[in-house]
Amino acid sequence: MIDSPSIPLLQTGIVRGACPHDCPDTCAMLVHVQDGRAVRVQGDPEHPVTQGFLCTKVNRYVERTYHADRLTVPLRRVGAKGEGRFEPATWDEALDDIARRLNAIREGGHGPQAILPYSYSGTLGQVQGGSMDRRFFHRIGASLLDRTICASAGSAGWAATYGDRMGPTPEEAEHARFILLWGTNTLTSNPHLWPALRRAREAGARLIAIDPIRTRTAAQCDEHLPIRPGTDAALALGMMHVIFRDGLQDDAYLRDHTVGADELRIRAAEWTPERAAETTGLSAERIERLAHEFATTRPAFIRLNYGLQRHRGGGTAVRTISLLPAVTGAWRDLGGGATLSTSGAFKLNSGALQRPDWIPAGTRTINMIRLGEALTRPDAGVGGPPVQAFIVYNSNPAAVAPDLGAVRAGLLRDDLFTVVMEHFVTDTSRYADWVLPATSQLEHWDIHTAYGHLYLTLNQPSIAPVGESLPNTEIFRRLAARMGLDDPEFGDTDVEMIRQALRSDHPWLAGITFERLVAEGWVRLNVPDDFRPYADPRPNTPTGKIQILAPELAAHGIDPLPTYVPPAESAEADPERARRFPLMLLSPPEHPFMNSTFVNVPNLARAAGEAKLLLHPNEAAERGVAGGDRVRCWNDRGHFFGRAVVTEDVRPGVAVSYGVRWAMHSDGGRTVNDTTSQAVTDLGGGAVFYDNAVEVEVAAGAA
């Protein structure tokens, strides 16, 4: 039920695949196989974006696949929750017990909504990430999960403004001559954009990084603007003030393609460069110059990423920045505009994959950000029954979720039945009643869209499953059968589901078939070579135009115009909290890791070293912290330990600790996410990981 019988596994040769991880680049991979064993992965040199190289992390994919700790059989808990003590079991034992217990919950007094699935982007594959699993949970009537932990604030902000998320890809961006890397560490989180930016620079482009941290990307740019965390919208409004004041706007574009331009002009008039400077920590003169450079250089391109939306006003911040190209008409130019994501261009038939029509009326939704609340409150924090069963796959919530103290308290409940599908015994697996071995990307079929380019990519299995591991899809198929679910859709194979996803009537997918993907590996969507998505836009917004003014937001208590919303834990919004916890903690990705993935790969763990806490020299001196000290970073939610790095790469008032690490490998068994909040953003219900006020002190003793 997993494979296509007409395409047997290749014993020796090269198999086409796709990187499955949460990155805009969605690289086309070539897997080298010898005698049925993968020996090397490489980037496809013919792919226009991958261009023959993979990142530091994915280069180690074979090492991770054959890791000595890889799960190969189902495991049943024999110790206390959190101890990580298990015994091997058979698949029949595991599936029979899980089916029995889930059916008992479905038929019990609390009903099926007492079952909560939890998954995110352990794979971005359309099949292994969101097909048979959704069918299963929809059919049994489980609670719905709002998957908000990464991108939902910015996505909602973009949707309210432009509709579908689209923008220049690396192939267009190299034509830009002024480039703002705004809240993005491109070399770590979007590395295949960098060659295009390098070509743009060789042709005369200027690159400017806007980031509170002097990241490895900022260090490679022509200029770094160290903005205060969470004040990006204020900078964009200050730029708009200058653009309107000096007559640099594109009135024709605003008239023909937007609604709300006049109201925006009035709003921007309030944001003088001096006011923006006071808020952002940048000089008024530099804001003036930035506005002129952006408005007078063509093409001008902004690359946004999701880090800048991880505070209370994150959705509005993305919305505000995204409108700069509309004000100047930069969308007219090849390579001009802004990109948050290109995912809106992929019009696959997700309904056929996920069957949302099976969701029972009135089913509740639980925001994954508020997992600690969901697992510890008798109504899961949203009304209805307590969560009695917790099914985790493609995620590691005991590492990545905010407010981990609350999450652990929930996972320790004796009356919570927990099943985890995984490659390893992770932090989350240690709390599970059953841990089921899942296949890696080298062992199953999948199809991948992208959010950094416009190529659809097929992943073919290159090796047989390691041990007794099974694809997520097959686990849910077998579980459905054990639970008496007899819908024919539970018999669909992975290849059949790929075909279903491709059955779309959208012209951008015309002619892209499973057979063509098998033959070619990846195919560009049927968009023009000269792709300018908002040059003559007819976006799928309520007005059919770019919505500077979005009245539907007002119905939710949100300003319908671009504005600045200060971070909830900033001195501006909560001076008393900021007095107690005067540093804003940022926790961007560690370069060798992909969220909590790859943390246990020895070479990558050595490259990352122990957890660090970066402080500006002024902040370190005030606290008596010297480089190399073991420090404790804390607030009223929790604490973690790190090794101090005193550096001017972070601005005053900011602390930085790269994540995400596993608690079991961390000093004191605590990580950054012991300090983060379960609060949500203004739009999209997203995470506020970077809206996190803390204090730092020298820690007693040594790790």
XYZ file of C-alpha atoms in Angstrom:
703
model
C 0.000 0.000 0.000
C 3.064 2.236 0.197
C 4.988 1.922 -3.030
C 4.284 2.023 -6.720
C 4.696 -1.594 -7.822
C 5.929 -0.488 -11.229
C 8.950 1.360 -9.773
C 11.118 -1.054 -7.779
C 13.849 0.204 -5.468
C 17.151 0.798 -7.200
C 19.886 -1.326 -5.651
C 22.791 0.680 -7.053
C 22.597 4.082 -8.695
C 21.163 7.552 -8.106
C 17.594 8.208 -6.961
C 15.886 11.590 -7.180
C 14.455 13.018 -3.989
C 13.614 16.201 -2.120
C 14.821 17.687 1.135
C 11.811 17.464 3.499
C 12.776 20.099 6.036
C 11.247 23.430 6.995
C 13.247 25.728 4.732
C 12.244 27.911 1.778
C 14.766 26.177 -0.487
C 13.122 22.705 -0.789
C 16.244 21.313 -2.406
C 16.215 18.672 -5.113
C 18.330 15.834 -3.732
C 20.217 13.074 -5.460
C 20.618 9.986 -3.285
C 23.543 7.736 -4.169
C 22.749 4.092 -3.420
C 25.109 1.139 -3.427
C 23.910 -2.421 -2.844
C 20.652 -1.174 -1.388
C 22.268 1.239 1.067
C 22.387 5.036 0.785
C 25.996 6.214 0.795
C 25.715 9.927 -0.044
C 23.266 12.737 -0.718
C 23.950 15.759 -2.880
C 22.087 18.704 -4.286
C 20.890 18.313 -7.858
C 23.292 20.401 -9.988
C 20.633 20.836 -12.694
C 18.066 22.388 -10.358
C 18.044 26.177 -10.887
C 17.793 26.920 -7.157
C 19.531 23.965 -5.512
C 22.473 24.371 -7.913
C 24.309 21.276 -6.712
C 24.755 21.972 -3.005
C 22.972 21.109 0.222
C 23.191 22.895 3.552
C 25.407 21.893 6.469
C 22.550 19.981 8.050
C 21.149 17.974 5.170
C 24.610 16.975 3.992
C 24.524 14.721 7.071
C 21.250 13.052 6.114
C 22.791 9.620 5.519
C 24.513 9.796 8.892
C 21.187 10.625 10.502
C 19.343 7.868 8.616
C 21.719 5.146 9.820
C 22.297 6.649 13.283
C 22.998 4.023 15.963
C 20.039 5.314 17.986
C 17.564 5.115 15.108
C 14.289 3.519 16.168
C 13.701 0.219 14.382
C 10.841 -1.434 16.315
C 7.847 -0.189 18.327
C 8.661 0.633 21.956
C 6.340 0.257 24.948
C 6.909 2.345 28.072
C 8.007 0.388 31.153
C 9.294 3.232 33.344
C 7.727 6.400 34.651
C 6.792 9.093 32.163
C 9.812 11.195 31.331
C 12.333 8.500 32.256
C 12.648 7.190 28.716
C 12.564 3.520 29.723
C 10.998 1.233 27.101
C 10.855 -2.352 25.947
C 10.579 -3.560 22.334
C 7.215 -4.775 21.083
C 5.641 -5.990 17.861
C 3.575 -3.844 15.524
C 0.538 -6.034 16.248
C 0.911 -5.418 19.975
C 1.333 -1.694 19.481
C -1.508 -1.169 17.021
C -3.939 -3.396 18.933
C -3.332 -1.542 22.182
C -3.461 1.924 20.607
C -6.649 1.112 18.699
C -8.293 -0.325 21.810
C -7.459 2.714 23.919
C -8.443 5.271 21.277
C -11.741 3.511 20.642
C -12.421 3.467 24.385
C -11.888 7.227 24.520
C -14.052 7.810 21.425
C -16.881 5.820 22.936
C -16.404 7.118 26.477
C -18.053 9.972 28.305
C -15.812 12.687 26.842
C -16.069 11.511 23.236
C -13.584 11.700 20.374
C -12.639 15.345 20.924
C -10.638 14.146 23.924
C -8.117 12.956 21.312
C -5.606 15.593 20.164
C -3.229 15.178 17.196
C -0.026 17.219 17.235
C 2.176 17.637 14.168
C 4.059 20.298 12.291
C 6.934 20.456 9.838
C 9.151 17.513 10.684
C 8.473 16.910 7.021
C 6.947 19.414 4.624
C 5.831 16.600 2.340
C 2.220 16.820 1.253
C 1.706 13.081 1.775
C 3.696 12.222 4.903
C 2.894 15.597 6.440
C -0.821 15.985 5.783
C -2.877 13.280 4.092
C -3.756 9.948 5.684
C -3.262 11.424 9.148
C -5.829 14.159 8.520
C -8.285 11.645 7.056
C -7.860 9.512 10.173
C -8.387 12.270 12.737
C -11.207 13.878 10.772
C -13.060 10.585 10.483
C -12.809 9.714 14.173
C -13.858 13.257 15.173
C -10.712 14.220 17.097
C -10.034 17.803 18.127
C -8.517 19.932 15.378
C -5.024 21.365 15.770
C -4.320 24.945 14.720
C -0.772 24.629 13.363
C 0.540 28.078 14.236
C 3.982 27.623 15.748
C 6.083 29.028 12.902
C 4.441 31.082 10.195
C 0.822 31.857 10.968
C 1.155 35.516 12.036
C 3.010 36.613 8.923
C 0.853 34.402 6.729
C -2.310 36.000 8.101
C -0.852 39.478 7.663
C 0.059 38.765 4.062
C -3.312 37.149 3.355
C -5.187 40.201 4.644
C -3.108 42.384 2.348
C -2.353 40.383 -0.803
C -4.303 37.141 -0.576
C -2.043 34.322 -1.758
C 1.578 34.394 -0.620
C 3.783 35.018 -3.632
C 6.847 37.075 -4.484
C 10.177 37.040 -6.321
C 12.156 33.807 -6.166
C 15.967 33.595 -6.387
C 15.674 33.520 -10.174
C 14.018 36.942 -10.148
C 15.795 38.387 -7.114
C 19.153 38.429 -8.850
C 17.791 41.258 -11.036
C 17.301 43.504 -7.985
C 19.671 46.401 -7.398
C 18.659 47.267 -3.853
C 18.008 44.399 -1.438
C 16.757 44.488 2.131
C 17.236 41.258 4.086
C 14.693 42.096 6.747
C 14.663 39.775 9.755
C 16.257 36.910 7.854
C 19.551 35.125 8.422
C 19.748 33.974 4.820
C 22.956 31.960 5.092
C 21.397 29.776 7.800
C 17.689 29.756 6.956
C 17.527 30.294 3.185
C 21.045 29.556 1.875
C 20.096 28.917 -1.743
C 18.970 32.511 -2.096
C 22.501 33.705 -1.356
C 24.064 32.816 -4.748
C 21.357 34.898 -6.455
C 22.075 37.797 -4.109
C 25.766 37.440 -4.805
C 25.107 37.669 -8.530
C 22.936 40.735 -7.909
C 25.744 42.345 -5.930
C 28.250 41.598 -8.694
C 25.897 43.503 -11.022
C 25.853 46.491 -8.679
C 23.212 45.745 -6.038
C 23.508 46.888 -2.434
C 22.595 44.435 0.334
C 21.389 45.714 3.691
C 20.505 43.500 6.670
C 17.896 44.703 9.158
C 18.295 42.548 12.251
C 18.879 43.027 15.989
C 21.763 40.535 15.649
C 24.843 40.836 13.493
C 24.308 37.362 12.067
C 26.639 35.620 9.651
C 24.398 37.030 6.908
C 24.510 40.585 8.258
C 28.295 40.352 8.396
C 28.351 39.590 4.669
C 26.066 42.483 3.695
C 27.109 45.994 2.714
C 25.446 47.365 5.815
C 23.790 46.100 8.996
C 20.998 48.058 10.709
C 20.653 46.748 14.311
C 16.977 47.445 14.926
C 15.326 46.961 18.312
C 13.419 43.655 18.388
C 9.775 43.892 17.403
C 9.910 47.471 16.048
C 10.050 46.629 12.343
C 6.638 48.129 11.576
C 7.771 51.456 13.035
C 10.744 51.475 10.658
C 8.499 50.708 7.668
C 6.107 53.514 8.653
C 9.027 55.897 9.067
C 10.198 55.001 5.570
C 6.688 55.551 4.204
C 6.597 58.970 5.872
C 9.718 60.013 3.968
C 8.527 58.491 0.690
C 5.173 60.320 0.791
C 6.687 63.537 2.119
C 9.246 63.682 -0.680
C 6.876 62.616 -3.468
C 8.640 59.304 -4.162
C 5.484 57.169 -4.166
C 3.958 55.629 -7.308
C 0.553 57.315 -7.375
C -0.623 55.418 -10.442
C 0.129 52.036 -8.898
C -1.539 53.031 -5.649
C -4.603 54.306 -7.526
C -5.008 51.317 -9.825
C -4.021 48.414 -7.605
C -4.668 49.254 -3.965
C -7.380 50.350 -1.556
C -6.565 52.636 1.361
C -3.678 54.662 -0.051
C -5.076 57.975 1.168
C -5.574 56.606 4.667
C -2.022 55.231 4.636
C -0.637 58.634 3.712
C -2.348 60.097 6.787
C -1.088 57.273 9.021
C 2.480 57.589 7.716
C 2.438 61.341 8.356
C 2.393 60.512 12.087
C 5.650 58.572 11.808
C 8.351 61.184 11.391
C 11.907 59.858 11.091
C 12.520 61.172 14.596
C 9.620 59.196 16.045
C 10.651 56.082 14.142
C 14.229 56.541 15.353
C 13.145 56.755 18.990
C 11.177 53.515 18.605
C 13.603 51.467 16.509
C 16.941 52.575 17.932
C 18.176 53.579 14.462
C 19.103 57.158 13.638
C 16.616 59.470 11.928
C 19.233 60.245 9.285
C 19.660 56.546 8.485
C 15.900 56.054 8.210
C 15.698 58.984 5.785
C 18.488 57.564 3.673
C 17.041 54.047 3.710
C 13.692 55.342 2.474
C 15.333 57.249 -0.380
C 17.496 54.299 -1.388
C 14.520 51.948 -1.461
C 12.242 54.337 -3.346
C 14.751 55.493 -5.973
C 16.642 52.285 -6.804
C 14.973 49.885 -9.240
C 14.388 47.024 -8.876
C 14.144 47.072 -5.064
C 13.526 43.794 -3.258
C 12.700 42.913 0.355
C 13.229 39.396 1.669
C 11.202 38.910 4.830
C 11.369 35.858 6.991
C 9.254 34.562 9.817
C 11.500 35.548 12.726
C 10.361 39.162 12.711
C 6.704 38.161 13.280
C 7.320 36.291 16.540
C 6.042 39.033 18.829
C 2.617 40.381 19.781
C 2.253 42.637 16.719
C 3.957 40.246 14.299
C 1.128 39.866 11.790
C 0.656 43.608 11.472
C 4.431 44.083 11.193
C 4.630 41.772 8.169
C 1.593 43.466 6.669
C 3.162 46.911 7.091
C 6.578 46.003 5.650
C 4.994 44.147 2.739
C 3.286 47.342 1.592
C 6.512 49.261 0.951
C 6.731 47.879 -2.639
C 3.114 48.873 -3.225
C 3.840 52.441 -2.133
C 6.810 52.745 -4.518
C 5.454 50.550 -7.327
C 8.402 48.182 -6.969
C 6.089 45.301 -7.852
C 6.205 46.470 -11.486
C 9.853 45.423 -11.865
C 11.338 41.977 -12.488
C 12.948 41.143 -9.162
C 11.165 43.982 -7.379
C 8.715 43.631 -4.516
C 8.861 41.494 -1.399
C 8.867 37.805 -0.560
C 7.662 36.189 2.617
C 6.696 32.933 0.912
C 5.903 31.590 -2.539
C 3.661 28.817 -1.238
C 0.483 30.454 -2.552
C 1.481 29.591 -6.097
C 1.090 25.831 -5.499
C -2.556 24.974 -6.092
C -2.527 21.269 -5.272
C -5.755 19.465 -4.459
C -5.270 19.423 -0.700
C -8.947 18.706 -0.116
C -8.590 15.320 -1.778
C -5.590 14.549 0.439
C -7.006 15.665 3.763
C -10.800 15.279 3.424
C -11.854 18.295 5.508
C -15.444 17.445 4.561
C -15.208 14.623 7.109
C -14.787 17.024 10.055
C -17.882 16.764 12.272
C -19.764 20.018 12.762
C -18.832 21.784 15.976
C -15.411 20.179 16.347
C -13.213 22.358 18.536
C -9.791 23.694 17.545
C -6.787 23.836 19.881
C -3.900 26.176 19.136
C -0.626 24.233 19.260
C 1.063 27.262 20.851
C -1.065 26.761 23.947
C -0.187 23.104 24.395
C 0.778 23.542 28.050
C -2.664 24.935 28.714
C -4.379 22.271 26.598
C -2.730 19.419 28.502
C -3.207 20.832 32.009
C -6.701 22.356 32.030
C -9.830 20.228 32.356
C -11.388 21.910 29.325
C -8.112 22.050 27.346
C -8.306 25.833 27.661
C -10.919 26.170 24.918
C -13.997 24.433 26.307
C -15.055 20.845 25.969
C -13.423 17.729 27.360
C -9.916 17.277 28.739
C -7.269 15.896 26.408
C -7.051 12.182 27.198
C -5.005 11.000 24.198
C -2.133 12.862 22.561
C -0.820 11.611 19.191
C 2.460 13.233 18.078
C 4.166 12.931 14.694
C 6.439 15.195 12.638
C 7.122 17.254 15.751
C 8.927 17.297 19.091
C 6.748 19.505 21.309
C 8.721 18.833 24.491
C 11.542 20.730 22.778
C 9.881 23.215 20.429
C 6.680 24.307 22.192
C 6.691 27.459 24.337
C 6.455 27.452 28.138
C 7.965 23.993 28.474
C 7.355 23.810 32.203
C 3.629 23.734 31.533
C 4.073 21.287 28.628
C 6.063 18.865 30.789
C 3.463 19.068 33.535
C 0.848 17.990 31.012
C 2.947 15.218 29.537
C 3.574 13.799 33.032
C -0.138 13.171 33.598
C -0.733 9.498 34.341
C -4.167 9.699 32.701
C -2.822 11.054 29.395
C -2.301 8.352 26.751
C 0.561 9.482 24.507
C 1.741 7.993 21.211
C 4.776 9.365 19.365
C 5.864 8.464 15.820
C 9.560 9.204 15.526
C 13.032 8.386 14.268
C 14.612 8.649 17.747
C 13.759 8.755 21.419
C 13.452 12.541 21.628
C 12.458 14.729 24.561
C 8.810 14.105 23.651
C 9.267 10.366 23.134
C 10.454 10.012 26.736
C 6.911 10.780 27.917
C 5.173 8.425 25.486
C 3.270 5.223 26.260
C 4.143 4.011 22.776
C 6.916 5.138 20.433
C 6.466 3.982 16.839
C 9.369 3.911 14.351
C 8.725 6.141 11.326
C 10.553 6.136 8.027
C 12.914 8.902 6.965
C 12.753 10.798 3.684
C 14.989 8.225 2.015
C 12.430 5.493 2.688
C 9.066 6.743 1.422
C 7.191 8.529 -1.358
C 6.217 12.179 -1.150
C 5.587 15.331 -3.137
C 6.868 18.750 -2.128
C 5.823 22.287 -2.804
C 8.151 25.134 -1.765
C 7.952 28.505 -0.074
C 11.104 29.940 -1.614
C 10.760 28.996 -5.295
C 8.275 27.676 -7.851
C 9.370 24.065 -8.436
C 7.244 21.055 -7.532
C 9.467 18.134 -6.469
C 8.872 14.394 -6.193
C 10.586 12.308 -3.540
C 11.123 8.674 -4.486
C 12.186 6.121 -1.874
C 15.832 5.240 -2.380
C 16.240 2.525 0.268
C 14.035 0.004 2.039
C 12.705 1.094 5.452
C 15.308 0.830 8.205
C 14.323 -1.967 10.569
C 10.552 -2.227 10.956
C 9.909 1.492 10.450
C 6.825 2.523 8.503
C 5.733 5.721 6.755
C 3.320 7.901 8.720
C 0.698 7.126 6.100
C 1.002 3.381 6.596
C 0.837 3.689 10.375
C -2.445 5.574 10.088
C -3.756 3.103 7.491
C -3.112 0.172 9.795
C -4.494 1.994 12.816
C -7.647 2.910 10.885
C -8.179 -0.747 9.991
C -7.670 -1.827 13.620
C -10.254 0.747 14.734
C -12.873 -0.447 12.252
C -12.696 2.511 9.835
C -13.645 1.013 6.483
C -13.796 4.034 4.155
C -12.102 3.147 0.841
C -9.963 6.286 1.156
C -7.958 4.509 3.869
C -6.831 2.066 1.205
C -5.206 4.709 -1.019
C -1.507 4.154 -1.538
C 1.024 6.959 -1.246
C 1.408 7.096 -5.008
C -2.351 7.242 -5.473
C -2.468 10.170 -3.056
C 0.258 11.969 -4.999
C -1.867 11.550 -8.109
C -4.884 12.907 -6.216
C -2.917 15.981 -5.117
C -1.991 16.670 -8.746
C -5.632 16.572 -9.895
C -6.059 20.309 -9.873
C -7.777 22.490 -12.437
C -5.417 25.403 -11.850
C -3.517 26.349 -15.017
C -0.218 26.616 -13.143
C -0.375 22.828 -12.628
C -1.497 21.897 -16.119
C 0.577 19.096 -17.591
C 2.382 18.262 -14.336
C 1.717 14.563 -13.817
C 3.118 11.841 -11.606
C 4.781 10.250 -14.631
C 6.461 13.502 -15.588
C 7.736 13.998 -12.040
C 9.138 10.462 -11.980
C 10.970 11.156 -15.228
C 12.204 14.673 -14.400
C 12.276 14.801 -10.593
C 11.087 18.400 -10.354
C 9.007 20.677 -12.571
C 8.536 24.449 -12.535
C 4.957 25.625 -12.206
C 3.387 27.016 -15.357
C 4.077 30.629 -14.430
C 5.739 33.097 -16.818
C 9.526 33.155 -16.939
C 9.196 36.877 -16.292
C 7.236 36.298 -13.095
C 5.890 39.499 -11.512
C 2.988 38.336 -9.324
C 1.701 41.779 -8.367
C 2.686 43.850 -11.407
C -0.922 43.831 -12.573
C -2.530 42.203 -9.580
C -5.963 40.755 -9.158
C -5.363 39.240 -5.736
C -7.882 37.005 -4.045
C -8.658 39.560 -1.344
C -12.238 40.639 -0.560
C -11.769 43.793 -2.665
C -9.783 42.161 -5.465
C -7.000 44.681 -4.808
C -3.978 44.994 -2.550
C -5.563 45.916 0.758
C -3.722 48.711 2.486
C -7.023 49.165 4.277
C -8.452 45.783 5.294
C -11.849 46.443 6.921
C -12.369 42.788 7.823
C -9.576 43.106 10.400
C -11.555 45.698 12.335
C -14.205 43.061 13.050
C -11.540 41.224 15.068
C -10.445 44.317 16.967
C -7.365 44.859 14.811
C -6.401 48.155 13.209
C -7.419 47.854 9.531
C -4.461 50.067 8.539
C -0.750 49.320 8.857
C 0.414 50.302 12.328
C 2.991 49.581 14.994
C 2.133 47.260 17.887
C 4.854 47.232 20.560
C 6.014 43.850 21.877
C 3.931 42.817 24.883
C 6.939 42.423 27.177
C 8.738 45.595 26.087
C 9.232 48.656 28.275
C 6.807 50.474 25.975
C 3.958 48.058 26.680
C 4.760 46.760 30.179
C 7.295 48.966 31.992
C 6.983 47.076 35.273
C 7.784 43.728 33.664
C 10.633 45.279 31.690
C 12.059 46.673 34.941
C 12.162 43.170 36.421
C 13.314 41.520 33.191
C 15.177 44.173 31.168
C 16.579 42.025 28.336
C 14.615 40.853 25.305
C 15.671 37.278 24.549
C 15.884 36.131 20.924
C 16.321 32.447 20.098
C 16.960 32.090 16.347
C 18.009 28.785 14.762
C 21.410 27.293 15.503
C 23.264 27.020 12.192
C 23.917 23.220 12.324
C 20.363 22.361 13.439
C 16.913 22.472 11.867
C 14.693 23.362 14.816
C 15.110 20.256 17.002
C 16.111 18.016 14.080
C 19.795 17.013 13.636
C 20.509 17.893 17.292
C 21.689 14.333 17.963
C 23.892 13.957 14.864
C 27.397 13.851 16.392
C 29.228 15.986 13.832
C 26.553 18.672 13.928
C 26.305 18.597 17.729
C 30.060 19.122 17.939
C 29.848 22.018 15.481
C 27.157 23.696 17.587
C 28.901 23.120 20.896
C 27.194 23.853 24.193
C 24.379 26.357 24.512
C 25.552 29.961 24.473
C 24.104 33.236 25.725
C 25.203 36.302 23.754
C 25.280 39.679 25.501
C 26.445 43.151 24.525
C 29.519 44.285 26.535
C 27.485 46.960 28.340
C 24.902 44.422 29.519
C 27.582 41.935 30.511
C 29.507 44.534 32.529
C 26.362 45.641 34.361
C 25.803 42.036 35.494
C 29.422 41.128 36.187
C 29.408 38.585 33.351
C 32.637 37.687 31.573
C 33.031 35.677 28.387
C 32.980 31.961 29.152
C 30.993 32.304 32.379
C 28.197 29.855 33.012
C 25.115 32.058 33.162
C 21.495 31.574 34.112
C 18.845 33.192 31.921
C 15.484 33.383 33.658
C 12.059 34.932 34.085
C 8.885 34.004 35.954
C 8.171 31.136 33.535
C 11.459 29.272 33.890
C 15.189 29.314 33.275
C 18.033 27.728 31.358
C 21.821 27.810 31.458
C 24.337 28.820 28.812
C 27.940 29.848 28.324
C 28.335 33.622 28.052
C 29.626 35.186 24.838
C 30.256 38.916 25.212
C 29.967 40.530 21.791
C 28.893 43.665 19.977
C 27.089 41.417 17.490
C 23.992 41.940 19.646
C 22.641 45.361 20.486
C 22.170 46.588 24.069
C 18.960 45.419 25.678
C 19.059 42.089 23.830
C 20.174 38.587 24.781
C 20.545 35.803 22.224
C 20.613 32.044 22.635
C 20.469 29.897 19.512
C 18.040 26.966 19.518
C 16.388 24.524 19.482
C 18.125 21.975 21.695
C 16.903 18.855 23.437
C 16.488 19.158 27.203
C 18.071 15.744 27.720
C 21.306 17.107 26.223
C 21.143 20.459 28.019
C 22.656 21.831 31.186
C 20.112 21.370 33.975
C 17.638 19.705 31.603
C 16.255 23.085 30.567
C 16.304 25.070 27.305
C 15.329 28.450 25.900
C 11.695 27.402 25.648
C 11.451 27.098 29.415
C 11.273 30.912 29.372
C 8.992 31.529 26.366
C 5.300 32.375 26.575
C 2.078 30.719 25.430
C 0.725 34.133 24.382
C -0.255 34.567 20.727
C 0.215 37.166 18.009
C -2.289 39.766 16.838
C -3.024 37.892 13.604
C -2.977 34.160 12.985
C -2.635 33.057 16.608
C 1.105 32.615 16.128
C 3.947 32.136 18.584
C 5.653 35.056 20.362
C 9.009 33.354 20.908
C 10.898 36.653 20.502
C 8.580 38.644 22.781
C 10.342 37.276 25.837
C 11.677 39.513 28.610
C 14.386 37.904 30.752
C 17.208 38.615 33.153
C 20.698 37.089 33.156
C 23.055 36.350 36.046
C 26.259 34.454 36.645
C 25.303 30.911 37.649
C 26.741 29.200 40.669
C 28.915 26.166 40.033
C 29.927 24.613 36.744
C 27.978 22.485 34.345
